[in-house]
Amino acid sequence: METMTGAELMVRLLERQGITHLAGIPGGAILPFYDALAQRGTIQHILARHEQGAGFIAQGMARVTGQAAVCVASSGPGATNLLTAIADAHLDSIPLVAITGQVPLAMVGTDAFQEVDVYGMSIPITKHNFLVRSAAELLEVIPQAFRLAQSGRPGPVLVDVPKDVQNQKISFEHWPEPGVREPGPEISLPAIEQAAALINEAERPVLYLGGGVVASGAAPLAVALAEQASMPTVMTLMGLGAMPVDHPLSLGMLGMHGARYANFAVQESDLLVVVGARLDDRAVGKASAFAPNAKIVHIDIDRAEFGKIKTPYLAVHADVKAALAALLPRVRPQMRKRWLAHVAALKARYPLAMPGRDDVRQHYGLIAAVAEALDDSAVVVTDVGQHQMWAAQAYPLRRPRQWLTSGGLGTMGFGLPAAIGAALAEPQRTVVLFTGDGSIKMNIQELATLAELQANVKIVLMDNRSLGLVYQQQNLFYGKRVIASRYGHGVDFVTVALGFGVPAFDLDGVADPKAALTEALTTPGPVFIRCPIDAEAFVYPMVPPGAANTEMIEA
Amino acid sequence: MIEQVAEPLPTSGFEKTVLELEVNNHPGVMSHIVGLFARRAFNVEGILCMPLPDGTVSRIWLLVFADQRLEQLIKQLEKLVDVRSVRQHGADHEVFVQAERFFR
């Protein structure tokens, strides 16, 4: 017979889930849990400087490992501060378990100090959520939270635990089994056979890889399928890394800021094999004009994605890894010389222009120089904005889970804490963060967390004193009426970073920027590199919002 | 640019349909369900909910307009952890017909 408090039970159940790190900030309503953490001494707590930072630190851990990670906050503002990171995990299907303290049960609903209905608030941004009403419920809820977060299409689960439930004593006979990922749905072999036949018969097939390929560990199988069937392959922002960008069949990213040849190849395809993707508007553009001549084979673990944006010719409900494994032996090897030659011609005719690629003081050159200094073991994290799209276009991503970016929610401020989480989870890797001066300010307090942890995070700040993508849209689509997208006051980021205790320098001030960059990137520990870039540099090509992917604007 | 301009909301012309849901009976389930309808501006015309005899499961009857988004909505309902099943019936299902006498 085991007897303990709800708080100790929570910690012990987290231990049993294999949790070694968790990120959070304490406060009144979660203090019993923190006390149990202190008494157990088994889990390393990462003290973030803002709860949103804690949420993204946990996301960084989850994104590099594929395992559910945990963030913790107190009730009220602590809990509301977590919500953006939870919503971000929801849109990018990241397994996250968020634990919040709540006012004591007897006070719930009385507008008690630091009371908010985080259960109600988190309903639309979680896979599932719990308000725990007794310590005994924790025995079921905690393992179930992990099972739900990691099963099927992964996502965030919130567990709200009132303070008095944390303090409640409980006795029980048996420990519950830890919550693990459940097997995917049973595959329909007729559907797989039909998908194989469609691929075998197609003349101009394109393979379309999304984040689900990364999430299910199916990247090698996806590359094998592309090679066996000679299918040119596009990736979504979340799918980058599934196939090495310099693979002969890779067309890189499609969509709003994808290469024109990638969008044209999709446009001309007669079969589009969509794997682990949800046909997001940034990838698809105007849905009614997308891939007009293609039969769509949609393979996904989430049935609700079938027909949500485009009606598939064939839907295969499956874990994509299992589906691809079943598909491979049924797909006939072929060369497809005509189609591949045509795609090669598209590539030659509509190349992805990267002006300044050789100049480290320009955006593409900076990204190329960073990539040159690092190898494929590095993790590449971005914030949100122009720098993110340039990195997506130009960084030679070659392995799944190499690329961490806020895709669906597009959360500025994602980058720094996510990079810290990645570096904590995989300390043997170098983590490089591309960020912008707009984004970095949205979670800049986490520089203190970074300095404290001395994690191996290299921050490359592209500073154009602008909200660059907004400035770009105002210039391109709003008659150059620029408002609220230029910062009137510049920040001395090097001094700020130094003030937080992170070594920092300005690339503008060094004689040999490439050498300085290489040295900074290959010296262990955190570093902050501020790189001024041209505010008039825009991300091209660009599909205007709401337009078809064939209506791309060039520089 | 192609400006993204909202179309006027459709106001009528759709058939009604009846949905029958079996759900786990505990606090919060109803808000998970009605939240899905609310955020899509999907008006729920009628709701009836009672626990089944053993008390652990409730049955919810919903009367809604069957516009083209209903299929997606049903799939989203089926994804909810506490929703055990969803069945669709015609608008003439007797549950709301009989309930009508309480609404006169």
XYZ file of C-alpha atoms in Angstrom:
659
model
C 0.000 0.000 0.000
C 1.373 3.384 -1.006
C 0.316 6.536 0.829
C 1.280 10.031 -0.285
C -0.095 13.445 -1.202
C -1.508 14.267 -4.606
C 1.544 16.464 -5.242
C 3.998 13.657 -4.569
C 1.858 11.356 -6.662
C 2.100 13.811 -9.579
C 5.901 13.891 -9.328
C 6.175 10.117 -9.014
C 3.877 9.605 -11.993
C 6.012 12.026 -14.044
C 9.111 10.066 -13.032
C 7.407 6.896 -14.210
C 6.754 8.581 -17.547
C 10.518 9.043 -17.885
C 10.406 12.792 -17.372
C 13.837 14.111 -16.381
C 13.346 17.832 -17.084
C 10.393 20.112 -16.803
C 10.089 23.814 -17.412
C 7.944 26.123 -15.380
C 7.439 28.943 -12.932
C 6.055 28.396 -9.433
C 3.279 30.341 -7.753
C 0.858 29.933 -4.882
C -1.508 27.384 -6.357
C 1.217 25.016 -7.559
C 3.514 25.213 -4.513
C 2.600 21.788 -3.084
C 3.750 20.249 -6.382
C 6.997 22.233 -6.256
C 7.530 21.118 -2.667
C 7.168 17.510 -3.790
C 9.635 18.189 -6.634
C 12.111 19.503 -4.062
C 11.632 16.544 -1.743
C 11.974 13.959 -4.494
C 14.927 15.679 -6.164
C 14.569 13.452 -9.223
C 13.451 15.856 -11.926
C 15.468 18.856 -13.031
C 13.295 21.943 -13.019
C 14.084 24.655 -15.565
C 13.032 28.004 -14.167
C 11.800 30.030 -17.127
C 11.369 33.793 -16.868
C 7.863 33.837 -18.302
C 5.383 30.956 -18.462
C 5.188 31.235 -22.248
C 8.947 30.635 -22.227
C 8.385 27.518 -20.112
C 5.813 26.278 -22.616
C 8.191 26.752 -25.533
C 11.144 25.225 -23.656
C 8.999 22.113 -23.245
C 8.039 22.314 -26.920
C 11.718 22.477 -27.905
C 12.348 19.297 -25.930
C 9.342 17.580 -27.504
C 10.166 18.691 -31.037
C 13.717 17.293 -31.032
C 12.899 14.047 -29.228
C 9.347 13.296 -30.369
C 8.478 12.485 -26.754
C 5.915 14.401 -24.732
C 7.498 17.129 -22.619
C 6.075 18.910 -19.600
C 5.571 22.543 -18.632
C 4.183 23.813 -15.348
C 2.569 27.055 -14.246
C 0.572 28.372 -11.367
C -3.063 29.421 -11.584
C -4.388 32.657 -13.061
C -1.787 34.646 -15.000
C 0.655 31.751 -14.897
C -1.876 29.591 -16.660
C -2.993 32.240 -19.158
C 0.645 32.918 -20.035
C 1.007 29.273 -21.025
C -1.904 29.373 -23.443
C -0.013 30.690 -26.488
C 2.561 27.926 -26.242
C -0.232 25.365 -25.873
C -2.075 26.732 -28.913
C 1.184 26.605 -30.850
C 1.642 22.936 -29.925
C -1.940 22.257 -30.967
C -1.493 23.682 -34.460
C 1.847 21.948 -35.007
C 0.773 18.631 -33.412
C 3.486 18.649 -30.735
C 3.068 16.292 -27.737
C 2.958 18.513 -24.665
C 1.608 17.996 -21.167
C 0.842 21.284 -19.445
C 0.238 21.160 -15.701
C -1.365 24.135 -13.997
C -2.112 24.821 -10.377
C -5.656 25.910 -9.579
C -7.245 27.547 -6.567
C -8.616 25.035 -4.012
C -11.715 23.175 -5.210
C -13.915 24.816 -2.605
C -12.942 28.233 -4.010
C -13.336 27.373 -7.681
C -15.983 29.627 -9.145
C -15.715 32.324 -6.455
C -13.370 34.686 -8.362
C -10.661 33.717 -5.906
C -7.228 35.324 -6.082
C -5.463 34.190 -9.281
C -8.426 32.120 -10.384
C -9.138 31.714 -14.080
C -11.054 28.957 -15.808
C -8.040 27.597 -17.666
C -9.934 24.386 -18.256
C -12.553 26.301 -20.218
C -9.990 28.522 -21.915
C -7.900 25.626 -23.124
C -10.707 23.522 -24.613
C -10.267 24.718 -28.211
C -6.440 24.614 -28.113
C -5.830 21.192 -26.599
C -6.454 17.625 -27.696
C -8.023 17.113 -24.314
C -7.940 18.645 -20.866
C -8.694 17.761 -17.274
C -9.761 19.542 -14.122
C -8.685 17.076 -11.459
C -11.190 16.777 -8.611
C -9.446 14.300 -6.310
C -5.951 12.939 -5.761
C -7.239 9.509 -6.753
C -8.110 10.834 -10.203
C -4.432 11.663 -10.772
C -3.679 7.939 -10.977
C -5.726 7.838 -14.139
C -5.374 11.376 -15.460
C -1.571 11.730 -15.595
C -0.903 8.514 -17.576
C -3.875 9.314 -19.798
C -2.541 12.805 -20.476
C 0.689 11.288 -21.792
C -1.153 8.632 -23.755
C -3.373 11.225 -25.428
C -0.544 13.691 -26.106
C 1.496 11.034 -27.922
C -1.134 8.869 -29.594
C -2.649 9.313 -33.024
C -2.001 12.853 -34.120
C 0.123 14.233 -31.253
C -0.873 17.376 -29.421
C -1.099 19.214 -26.114
C -3.038 18.069 -23.065
C -3.695 20.326 -20.076
C -4.071 19.059 -16.514
C -5.448 21.625 -14.052
C -4.889 20.571 -10.434
C -6.464 22.500 -7.544
C -4.120 23.194 -4.640
C -6.169 21.188 -2.146
C -6.124 18.192 -4.476
C -2.330 18.450 -4.501
C -2.423 18.363 -0.677
C -4.951 15.547 -0.412
C -3.595 12.272 0.957
C -4.205 9.143 -1.038
C -3.538 5.441 -0.491
C -3.482 2.947 -3.315
C -2.376 -0.605 -4.008
C -0.921 -0.525 -7.500
C 0.879 1.970 -9.656
C -0.805 2.588 -12.999
C 1.119 1.792 -16.150
C 2.760 4.859 -17.738
C 0.826 6.311 -20.658
C 2.432 5.412 -23.969
C 1.700 5.960 -27.622
C -1.060 3.660 -28.817
C -0.700 1.756 -32.065
C -2.183 3.540 -35.063
C -5.383 2.517 -36.805
C -5.497 -0.714 -38.737
C -4.500 -0.161 -42.318
C -6.934 -0.867 -45.098
C -4.999 -3.022 -47.544
C -7.405 -2.347 -50.425
C -6.724 1.367 -49.944
C -2.972 0.749 -49.957
C -3.291 -1.366 -53.120
C -5.307 1.375 -54.756
C -2.761 4.013 -53.746
C 0.030 1.885 -55.199
C -1.917 1.424 -58.432
C -2.490 5.165 -58.704
C 1.219 5.837 -58.224
C 2.146 3.137 -60.712
C -0.242 4.496 -63.321
C 0.464 8.185 -62.847
C 2.506 10.077 -65.386
C 3.261 13.195 -63.391
C 3.091 12.307 -59.689
C 4.338 14.572 -56.920
C 4.982 13.511 -53.341
C 3.889 16.077 -50.746
C 5.427 15.597 -47.291
C 4.140 17.309 -44.169
C 5.010 17.411 -40.482
C 3.304 14.066 -39.929
C 6.172 12.378 -41.766
C 8.574 13.809 -39.200
C 6.236 13.062 -36.283
C 5.810 9.403 -37.153
C 9.464 8.772 -37.950
C 8.600 7.984 -41.552
C 11.173 10.166 -43.300
C 13.443 7.329 -44.537
C 10.412 5.482 -45.908
C 9.174 8.639 -47.625
C 12.555 9.113 -49.306
C 12.545 5.459 -50.328
C 9.082 5.836 -51.852
C 10.140 8.918 -53.782
C 13.196 7.125 -55.128
C 11.420 3.911 -56.018
C 8.629 5.665 -57.888
C 10.795 8.579 -59.113
C 8.462 11.146 -57.614
C 9.539 14.759 -57.337
C 8.934 15.760 -53.723
C 7.772 18.960 -52.084
C 7.691 19.611 -48.364
C 5.617 21.871 -46.192
C 7.276 24.186 -43.687
C 6.702 21.517 -41.019
C 7.925 18.734 -43.275
C 11.331 20.274 -44.002
C 14.122 17.839 -43.234
C 12.018 14.804 -44.175
C 13.989 14.621 -47.414
C 17.432 16.260 -47.698
C 17.008 19.454 -49.699
C 19.885 18.522 -51.971
C 18.354 15.153 -52.813
C 17.884 15.028 -56.597
C 14.111 14.533 -56.171
C 13.647 17.347 -53.643
C 11.886 20.494 -54.784
C 12.129 21.984 -51.315
C 9.251 23.882 -49.755
C 6.032 24.616 -51.600
C 3.541 27.374 -50.999
C 3.567 31.044 -50.192
C 7.345 31.403 -50.092
C 8.308 28.171 -51.800
C 10.328 27.916 -54.980
C 8.321 28.628 -58.105
C 9.360 25.303 -59.615
C 7.923 23.499 -56.593
C 4.558 25.198 -56.996
C 4.552 24.677 -60.762
C 5.385 20.984 -60.413
C 2.437 20.566 -58.050
C 0.255 22.553 -60.427
C 1.128 20.270 -63.338
C 0.931 17.005 -61.423
C -1.656 14.385 -62.279
C -1.286 12.687 -58.900
C -0.488 14.314 -55.591
C 0.434 11.950 -52.780
C -0.106 13.981 -49.610
C 1.538 12.348 -46.612
C 1.058 13.558 -43.036
C -0.068 17.022 -44.054
C -3.217 19.065 -43.606
C -3.102 21.163 -46.785
C -2.654 24.390 -44.858
C -3.429 27.644 -46.658
C 0.196 28.825 -46.551
C 1.171 25.686 -48.474
C -1.846 25.387 -50.754
C -2.778 28.991 -51.541
C -6.234 29.356 -53.022
C -7.540 25.849 -52.457
C -9.897 25.776 -55.445
C -6.996 26.510 -57.805
C -4.550 24.100 -56.176
C -3.269 21.144 -58.176
C -6.245 21.341 -60.530
C -5.325 18.285 -62.599
C -4.254 16.022 -59.788
C -5.972 13.131 -58.127
C -5.127 13.521 -54.443
C -4.123 10.518 -52.384
C -4.240 11.726 -48.798
C -2.490 9.617 -46.160
C -3.003 10.840 -42.595
C -3.646 9.591 -39.088
C -6.357 12.198 -38.537
C -9.539 11.336 -40.439
C -10.859 14.849 -39.957
C -8.215 16.127 -42.391
C -9.737 14.220 -45.308
C -11.842 16.611 -47.301
C -11.318 19.520 -44.898
C -9.564 21.612 -47.556
C -9.502 19.387 -50.662
C -11.590 16.351 -51.434
C -9.202 13.420 -51.815
C -9.574 10.918 -54.634
C -8.376 8.329 -52.152
C -8.022 8.710 -48.384
C -5.788 6.360 -46.438
C -6.396 6.561 -42.722
C -3.186 5.355 -41.132
C -0.051 6.181 -39.264
C 2.017 7.374 -42.205
C 4.989 5.203 -41.282
C 2.850 2.074 -41.382
C 1.149 3.210 -44.576
C 4.425 3.921 -46.377
C 5.879 0.595 -45.230
C 2.852 -1.195 -46.681
C 2.923 0.897 -49.825
C 6.607 0.446 -50.729
C 6.578 -3.219 -51.812
C 3.550 -2.518 -53.983
C 5.013 0.427 -55.858
C 6.710 -0.417 -59.105
C 10.207 0.955 -59.556
C 10.259 3.260 -62.517
C 12.380 5.987 -64.027
C 9.790 8.506 -65.226
C 12.366 10.109 -67.467
C 9.932 12.441 -69.203
C 8.372 13.846 -66.057
C 11.695 14.208 -64.240
C 13.180 15.927 -67.271
C 10.237 18.291 -67.326
C 10.649 19.064 -63.629
C 14.355 19.645 -64.191
C 13.394 22.099 -66.925
C 11.039 23.882 -64.506
C 13.896 24.105 -62.033
C 16.176 25.607 -64.642
C 13.552 28.015 -65.910
C 12.228 29.217 -62.562
C 15.189 28.999 -60.184
C 14.948 30.071 -56.566
C 16.826 33.361 -56.623
C 19.057 33.890 -53.608
C 20.725 37.244 -54.134
C 23.698 37.911 -51.886
C 24.314 34.254 -51.185
C 28.043 34.843 -51.091
C 27.840 37.908 -48.867
C 27.700 37.123 -45.163
C 26.337 40.614 -44.499
C 23.152 39.795 -46.399
C 20.401 37.466 -45.269
C 20.950 34.523 -47.626
C 24.719 34.800 -47.263
C 24.427 34.828 -43.492
C 22.304 31.670 -43.489
C 24.709 29.968 -45.910
C 27.720 30.914 -43.786
C 26.067 29.569 -40.636
C 25.244 26.306 -42.419
C 28.794 26.059 -43.687
C 30.189 26.371 -40.176
C 27.952 23.586 -38.837
C 27.245 20.000 -39.811
C 23.965 18.104 -40.138
C 23.899 17.254 -36.440
C 23.041 20.865 -35.656
C 19.463 21.761 -34.752
C 18.064 24.781 -36.577
C 15.416 26.796 -34.740
C 13.682 29.899 -35.999
C 11.377 32.567 -34.760
C 8.653 33.907 -37.030
C 8.990 36.350 -39.880
C 11.235 37.065 -42.825
C 14.259 35.353 -41.259
C 12.127 32.215 -40.836
C 11.165 32.088 -44.506
C 14.703 32.841 -45.677
C 16.032 30.061 -43.451
C 13.329 27.692 -44.730
C 14.390 28.484 -48.286
C 18.159 28.547 -47.838
C 19.276 26.337 -44.965
C 20.392 22.911 -46.221
C 18.130 20.838 -43.964
C 18.961 17.188 -44.273
C 17.364 15.248 -41.447
C 13.993 15.074 -39.685
C 13.795 16.888 -36.346
C 16.646 19.119 -37.467
C 14.215 21.995 -38.086
C 12.136 23.555 -35.293
C 9.764 26.303 -36.320
C 6.368 27.611 -35.330
C 4.436 26.665 -38.435
C 0.718 26.720 -37.799
C 0.373 29.425 -35.187
C 3.336 31.478 -36.389
C 4.246 32.586 -32.887
C 6.855 35.324 -32.669
C 8.830 34.598 -29.518
C 8.836 30.845 -30.145
C 12.500 30.634 -31.056
C 14.654 31.409 -28.026
C 12.861 29.200 -25.484
C 12.379 26.404 -28.044
C 16.119 26.517 -28.776
C 16.884 26.268 -25.051
C 14.594 23.244 -24.772
C 16.237 21.571 -27.761
C 19.702 22.154 -26.300
C 18.619 20.702 -22.945
C 17.114 17.599 -24.513
C 20.054 16.956 -26.827
C 23.081 18.602 -25.185
C 25.483 16.927 -27.611
C 24.142 19.050 -30.479
C 24.743 22.646 -31.448
C 21.472 24.547 -31.594
C 21.360 27.583 -33.830
C 18.493 30.046 -33.581
C 17.687 32.378 -36.446
C 15.605 35.204 -35.102
C 14.533 38.721 -35.929
C 14.513 41.878 -33.871
C 10.723 41.770 -33.647
C 10.574 38.139 -32.537
C 13.462 38.110 -30.071
C 11.883 40.893 -28.041
C 8.800 38.768 -27.478
C 10.615 36.327 -25.191
C 13.930 38.087 -24.656
C 13.743 37.439 -20.906
C 14.727 33.838 -21.620
C 18.264 35.069 -22.273
C 18.549 34.934 -18.477
C 17.461 31.285 -18.522
C 20.009 30.593 -21.249
C 22.828 32.302 -19.357
C 21.981 30.324 -16.249
C 21.917 26.991 -18.083
C 24.908 27.762 -20.309
C 23.134 25.723 -22.973
C 24.759 25.398 -26.389
C 22.495 27.873 -28.191
C 23.818 30.175 -30.921
C 21.524 33.116 -31.506
C 21.782 34.723 -34.924
C 19.728 37.901 -34.855
C 18.767 39.454 -38.187
C 18.146 43.031 -37.182
C 16.315 45.249 -39.639
C 14.524 47.337 -37.006
C 11.247 46.222 -38.552
C 8.388 43.834 -38.377
C 9.694 42.740 -41.738
C 6.874 40.617 -43.118
C 4.328 43.251 -42.140
C 6.465 45.972 -43.688
C 6.736 43.808 -46.799
C 2.980 43.296 -47.075
C 2.282 46.994 -46.559
C 4.731 47.781 -49.336
C 3.445 45.155 -51.733
C -0.279 45.143 -51.047
C -1.277 48.253 -49.119
C -0.011 51.006 -51.381
C 3.216 51.455 -49.410
C 1.230 52.921 -46.537
C 3.677 51.868 -43.861
C 2.283 51.906 -40.370
C 3.424 50.254 -37.150
C 5.974 48.064 -38.882
C 9.172 50.099 -38.386
C 10.664 50.566 -34.958
C 11.386 54.217 -34.299
C 13.816 53.333 -31.584
C 16.587 50.822 -32.152
C 17.691 48.470 -29.399
C 21.323 47.887 -28.558
C 20.933 44.135 -28.575
C 24.580 43.367 -27.841
C 24.420 45.346 -24.609
C 21.091 43.735 -23.747
C 22.465 40.231 -24.286
C 25.601 41.033 -22.292
C 23.404 42.407 -19.546
C 21.607 39.075 -19.365
C 24.969 37.337 -19.164
C 25.140 35.937 -22.692
C 28.384 36.563 -24.641
C 27.498 38.792 -27.589
C 28.985 40.678 -30.481
C 27.937 42.685 -33.503
C 28.832 41.127 -36.846
C 28.882 44.621 -38.295
C 31.805 45.578 -36.099
C 34.222 42.778 -36.978
C 36.810 42.824 -39.744
C 36.321 39.221 -40.890
C 32.662 38.395 -40.252
C 32.836 34.903 -41.680
C 35.714 33.900 -39.436
C 34.063 35.513 -36.407
C 30.836 33.690 -37.183
C 32.558 30.332 -37.540
C 34.464 30.778 -34.306
C 31.347 31.794 -32.391
C 29.327 28.881 -33.772
C 31.941 26.275 -32.965
C 32.810 27.456 -29.441
C 30.665 25.585 -26.885
C 28.136 27.547 -24.874
C 25.686 30.328 -25.622
C 26.466 33.248 -27.889
C 24.435 36.110 -29.303
C 25.372 37.445 -32.752
C 23.644 40.579 -33.929
C 23.613 40.923 -37.723
C 22.196 44.091 -39.270
C 20.284 43.405 -42.486
C 18.598 45.549 -45.084
C 15.027 46.479 -44.167
C 14.209 46.751 -47.871
C 15.062 43.094 -48.466
C 11.826 41.159 -48.968
C 11.017 37.464 -49.034
C 10.518 36.289 -52.605
C 8.854 34.610 -54.276
C 5.573 35.409 -52.614
C 2.069 34.183 -53.257
C -0.257 37.014 -52.177
C -2.598 35.910 -49.381
C -5.704 34.367 -50.955
C -4.130 33.958 -54.396
C -3.336 30.752 -56.254
C 0.154 29.326 -55.896
C 0.814 30.020 -59.555
C 0.422 33.772 -59.000
C 3.786 34.308 -57.374
C 5.414 37.705 -57.115
C 9.109 37.903 -57.893
C 11.600 40.540 -56.850
C -3.614 41.442 -54.220
C -6.731 39.352 -54.027
C -8.355 40.868 -50.981
C -9.883 38.361 -48.654
C -13.349 39.766 -48.069
C -15.969 38.038 -45.974
C -19.081 36.772 -47.768
C -22.419 37.503 -46.121
C -23.333 34.639 -43.809
C -25.861 32.202 -45.274
C -29.093 32.565 -43.319
C -31.427 29.879 -44.555
C -32.060 27.210 -47.100
C -30.467 24.299 -45.307
C -32.198 21.146 -44.141
C -32.304 20.389 -40.463
C -30.772 17.214 -39.136
C -30.653 15.433 -35.792
C -27.390 14.213 -34.257
C -27.281 11.588 -31.543
C -24.129 11.540 -29.410
C -23.087 9.139 -26.698
C -20.644 10.817 -24.349
C -18.899 10.166 -21.064
C -20.952 11.702 -18.300
C -18.769 14.176 -16.413
C -18.487 17.957 -16.025
C -17.068 19.766 -19.028
C -18.191 17.398 -21.761
C -20.995 19.667 -22.915
C -18.674 22.658 -23.266
C -16.245 20.636 -25.399
C -19.126 19.787 -27.723
C -20.934 23.093 -27.992
C -17.576 24.882 -28.349
C -16.995 23.087 -31.642
C -20.288 24.434 -32.969
C -19.880 27.933 -31.552
C -16.466 28.679 -33.041
C -17.736 27.742 -36.484
C -20.828 29.950 -35.995
C -22.902 26.816 -36.338
C -26.201 27.456 -34.634
C -27.479 24.599 -32.517
C -31.265 24.817 -32.799
C -32.030 22.297 -30.078
C -30.251 20.339 -27.345
C -31.527 17.501 -25.175
C -29.243 15.638 -22.798
C -29.852 12.948 -20.191
C -27.659 10.302 -18.576
C -28.327 6.712 -19.616
C -29.538 4.375 -16.844
C -26.104 3.333 -15.524
C -25.059 6.987 -15.114
C -21.587 6.817 -16.672
C -22.732 7.658 -20.179
C -25.035 10.417 -21.381
C -26.924 10.732 -24.616
C -27.074 14.129 -26.283
C -29.540 14.977 -29.017
C -28.699 17.983 -31.182
C -30.900 19.639 -33.778
C -28.745 21.492 -36.315
C -28.809 22.798 -39.876
C -27.043 20.461 -42.265
C -24.881 22.797 -44.306
C -21.809 21.646 -46.189
C -19.625 21.948 -43.090
C -21.559 19.330 -41.136
C -19.408 16.424 -42.295
C -16.251 18.149 -41.021
C -18.007 19.016 -37.781
C -19.028 15.399 -37.198
C -15.419 14.311 -37.752
C -14.272 16.869 -35.206
C -16.929 15.646 -32.760
C -15.697 12.087 -33.214
C -12.174 13.219 -32.286
C -13.267 14.445 -28.855
C -11.995 12.058 -26.223
C -15.286 11.992 -24.324
C -17.465 11.418 -27.386
C -18.048 7.696 -27.831
C -20.203 7.775 -30.933
C -22.033 10.129 -33.275
C -25.062 9.156 -35.339
C -27.000 11.272 -37.783
C -30.786 11.147 -38.208
C -33.368 12.977 -40.281
C -35.013 16.136 -38.968
C -38.252 14.220 -38.432
C -36.722 12.101 -35.662
C -39.326 11.797 -32.935
C -37.100 13.027 -30.101
C -37.511 16.695 -30.984
C -41.020 16.180 -32.342
C -42.088 14.894 -28.948
C -40.145 17.545 -27.090
C -41.994 20.231 -29.008
C -44.951 20.139 -26.655
C -42.708 21.554 -23.898
C -41.935 24.568 -26.068
C -45.383 25.961 -26.718
